[in-house]
Coordinates of N, CA and C in Angstrom, one line a residue:
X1 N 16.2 13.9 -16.4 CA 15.4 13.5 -15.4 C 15.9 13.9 -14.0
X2 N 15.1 14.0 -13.5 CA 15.2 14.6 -11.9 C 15.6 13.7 -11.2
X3 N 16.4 13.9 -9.8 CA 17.0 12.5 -8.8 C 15.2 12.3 -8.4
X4 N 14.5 13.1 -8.1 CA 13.6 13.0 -7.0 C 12.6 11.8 -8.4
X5 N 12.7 12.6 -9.3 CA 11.4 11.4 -10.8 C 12.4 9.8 -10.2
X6 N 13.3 10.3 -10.6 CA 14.4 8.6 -10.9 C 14.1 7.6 -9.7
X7 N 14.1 8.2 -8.6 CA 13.6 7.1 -7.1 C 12.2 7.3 -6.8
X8 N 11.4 8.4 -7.4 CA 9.8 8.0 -7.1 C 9.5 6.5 -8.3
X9 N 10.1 6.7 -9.6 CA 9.7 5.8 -10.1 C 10.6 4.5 -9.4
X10 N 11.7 4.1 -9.1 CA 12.1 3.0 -8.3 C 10.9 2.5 -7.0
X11 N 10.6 4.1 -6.2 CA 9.7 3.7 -5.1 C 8.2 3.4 -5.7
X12 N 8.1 3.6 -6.9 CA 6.5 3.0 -6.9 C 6.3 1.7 -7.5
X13 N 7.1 0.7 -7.6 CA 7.0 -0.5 -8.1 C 6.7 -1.1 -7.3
X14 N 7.5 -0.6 -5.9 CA 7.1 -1.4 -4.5 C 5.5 -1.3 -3.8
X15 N 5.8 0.6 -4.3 CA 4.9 0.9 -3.3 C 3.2 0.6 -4.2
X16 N 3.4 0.0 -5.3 CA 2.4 -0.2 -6.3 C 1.8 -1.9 -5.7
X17 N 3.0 -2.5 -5.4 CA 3.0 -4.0 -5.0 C 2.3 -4.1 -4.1
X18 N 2.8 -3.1 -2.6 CA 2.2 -3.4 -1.5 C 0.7 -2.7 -1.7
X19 N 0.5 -1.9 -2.6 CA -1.0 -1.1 -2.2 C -1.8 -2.3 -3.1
X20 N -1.5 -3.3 -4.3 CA -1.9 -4.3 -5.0 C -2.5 -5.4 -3.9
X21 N -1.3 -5.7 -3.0 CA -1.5 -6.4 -2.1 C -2.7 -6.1 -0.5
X22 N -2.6 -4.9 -0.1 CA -3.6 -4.7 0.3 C -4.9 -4.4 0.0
X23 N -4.9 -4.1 -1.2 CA -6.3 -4.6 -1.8 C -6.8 -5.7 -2.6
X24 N -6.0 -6.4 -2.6 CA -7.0 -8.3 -3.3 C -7.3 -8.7 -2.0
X25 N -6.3 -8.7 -0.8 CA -6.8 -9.8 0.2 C -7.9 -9.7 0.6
X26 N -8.4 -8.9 0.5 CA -10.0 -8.4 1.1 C -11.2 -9.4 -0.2
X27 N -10.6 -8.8 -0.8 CA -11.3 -9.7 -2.0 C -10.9 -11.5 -2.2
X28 N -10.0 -11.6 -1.7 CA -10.2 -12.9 -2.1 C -10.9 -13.9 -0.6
X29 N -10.6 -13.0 0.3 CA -10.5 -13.7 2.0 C -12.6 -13.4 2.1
X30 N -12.8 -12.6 2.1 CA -14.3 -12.4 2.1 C -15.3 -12.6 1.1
X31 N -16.2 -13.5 1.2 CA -17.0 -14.6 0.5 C -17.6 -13.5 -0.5
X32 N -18.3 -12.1 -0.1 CA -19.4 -11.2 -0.7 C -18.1 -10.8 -1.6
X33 N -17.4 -10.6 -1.5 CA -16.3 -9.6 -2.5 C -15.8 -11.0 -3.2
X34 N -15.6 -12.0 -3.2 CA -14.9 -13.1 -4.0 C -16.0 -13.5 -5.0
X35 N -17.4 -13.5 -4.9 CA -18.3 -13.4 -5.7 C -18.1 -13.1 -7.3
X36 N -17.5 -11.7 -6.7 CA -17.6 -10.7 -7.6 C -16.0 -10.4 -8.6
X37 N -15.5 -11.3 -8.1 CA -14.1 -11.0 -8.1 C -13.8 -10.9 -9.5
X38 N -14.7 -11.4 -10.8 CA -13.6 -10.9 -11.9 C -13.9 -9.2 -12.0
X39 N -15.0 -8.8 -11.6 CA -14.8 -7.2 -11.7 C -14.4 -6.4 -10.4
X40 N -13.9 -7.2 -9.7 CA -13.5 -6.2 -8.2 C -11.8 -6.4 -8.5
X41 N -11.1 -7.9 -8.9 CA -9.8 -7.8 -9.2 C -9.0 -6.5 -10.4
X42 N -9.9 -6.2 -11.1 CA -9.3 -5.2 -12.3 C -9.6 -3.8 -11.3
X43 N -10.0 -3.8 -10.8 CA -10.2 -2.3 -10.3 C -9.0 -2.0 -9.4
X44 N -9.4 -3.0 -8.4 CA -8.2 -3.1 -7.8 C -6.7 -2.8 -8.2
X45 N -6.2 -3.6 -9.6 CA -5.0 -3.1 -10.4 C -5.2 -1.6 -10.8
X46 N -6.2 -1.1 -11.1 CA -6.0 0.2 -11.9 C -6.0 1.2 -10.1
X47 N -6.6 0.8 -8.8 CA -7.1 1.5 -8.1 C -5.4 1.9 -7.5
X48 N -4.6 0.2 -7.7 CA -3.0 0.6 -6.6 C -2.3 1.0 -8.0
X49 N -2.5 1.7 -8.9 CA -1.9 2.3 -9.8 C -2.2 3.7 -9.6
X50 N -3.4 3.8 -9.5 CA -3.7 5.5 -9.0 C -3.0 5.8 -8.0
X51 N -3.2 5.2 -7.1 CA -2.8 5.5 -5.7 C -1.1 5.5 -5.5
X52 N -0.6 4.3 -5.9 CA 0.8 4.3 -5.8 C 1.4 5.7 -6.6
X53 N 0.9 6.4 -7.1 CA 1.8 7.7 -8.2 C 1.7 8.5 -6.7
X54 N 1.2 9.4 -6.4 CA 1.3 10.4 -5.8 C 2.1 9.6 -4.5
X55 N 2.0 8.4 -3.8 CA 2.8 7.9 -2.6 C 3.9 7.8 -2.8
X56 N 4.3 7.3 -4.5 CA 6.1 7.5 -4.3 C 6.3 8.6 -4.3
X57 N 5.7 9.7 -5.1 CA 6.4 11.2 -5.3 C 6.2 11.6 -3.8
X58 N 4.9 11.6 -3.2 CA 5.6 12.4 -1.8 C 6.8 11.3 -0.7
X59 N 7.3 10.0 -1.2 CA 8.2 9.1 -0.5 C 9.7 9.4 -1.1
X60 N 9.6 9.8 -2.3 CA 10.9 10.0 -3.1 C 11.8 11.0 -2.3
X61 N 11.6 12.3 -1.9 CA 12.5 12.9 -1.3 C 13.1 12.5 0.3
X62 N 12.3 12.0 1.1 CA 12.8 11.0 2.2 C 13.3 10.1 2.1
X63 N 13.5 9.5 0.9 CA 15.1 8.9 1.0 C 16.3 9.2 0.7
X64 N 16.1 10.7 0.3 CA 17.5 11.0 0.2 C 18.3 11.5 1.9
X65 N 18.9 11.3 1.8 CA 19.8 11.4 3.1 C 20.3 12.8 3.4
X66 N 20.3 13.8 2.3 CA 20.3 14.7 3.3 C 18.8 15.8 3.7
X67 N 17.8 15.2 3.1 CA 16.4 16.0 3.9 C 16.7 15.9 5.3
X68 N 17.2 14.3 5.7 CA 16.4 13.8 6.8 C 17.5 14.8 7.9
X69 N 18.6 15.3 7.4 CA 19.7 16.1 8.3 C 19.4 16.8 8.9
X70 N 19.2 16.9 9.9 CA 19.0 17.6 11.4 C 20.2 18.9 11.7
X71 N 20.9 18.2 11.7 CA 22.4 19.0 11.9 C 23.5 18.3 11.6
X72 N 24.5 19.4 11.5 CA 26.1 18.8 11.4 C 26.1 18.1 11.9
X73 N 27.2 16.7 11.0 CA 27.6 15.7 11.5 C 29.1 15.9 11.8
X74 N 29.4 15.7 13.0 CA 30.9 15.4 12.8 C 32.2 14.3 12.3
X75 N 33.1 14.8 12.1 CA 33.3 13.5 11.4 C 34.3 12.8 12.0
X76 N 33.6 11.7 12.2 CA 34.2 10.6 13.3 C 35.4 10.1 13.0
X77 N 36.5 9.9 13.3 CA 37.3 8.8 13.0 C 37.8 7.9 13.8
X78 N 38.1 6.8 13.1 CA 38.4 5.7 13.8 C 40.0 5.1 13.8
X79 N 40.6 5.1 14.8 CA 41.9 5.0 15.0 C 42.3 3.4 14.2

């Protein structure tokens, strides 16, 4: 397995969570969509499941620390 598979799949649990969470509130906070809600809540799970795959893969390589390297660092020491 790849470093970049190994932290997209760590980052999509989260990023599955919060895209879960941005789509029920709408559904449960607005009267016309809470109506409806046993077939608006399942879509919603399968919708931040689609969605979260491709957000961790393009999130996975920006956490590693040296993409984000600009330039040499020097190395500091402390007396």
């Amino acid at each position: 397995m790849s470093t970049r598979f190994q932290i997209a799949a760590l980052v999509f649990m989260m990023t599955n969570a919060v895209a879960f969470g941005i789509g029920i509130v709408p559904i449960l906070m607005i009267p016309a969509f809470a109506n409806h809600a046993f077939e608006a809540i399942p879509a919603v799970v399968l919708a931040s499941f689609v969605i979260s795959v491709p957000l961790s893969w393009f999130i996975a390589p920006r956490l590693r620390a040296r993409y984000w390297r600009t330039q040499p660092q020097k190395a500091s020491r402390h007396p």
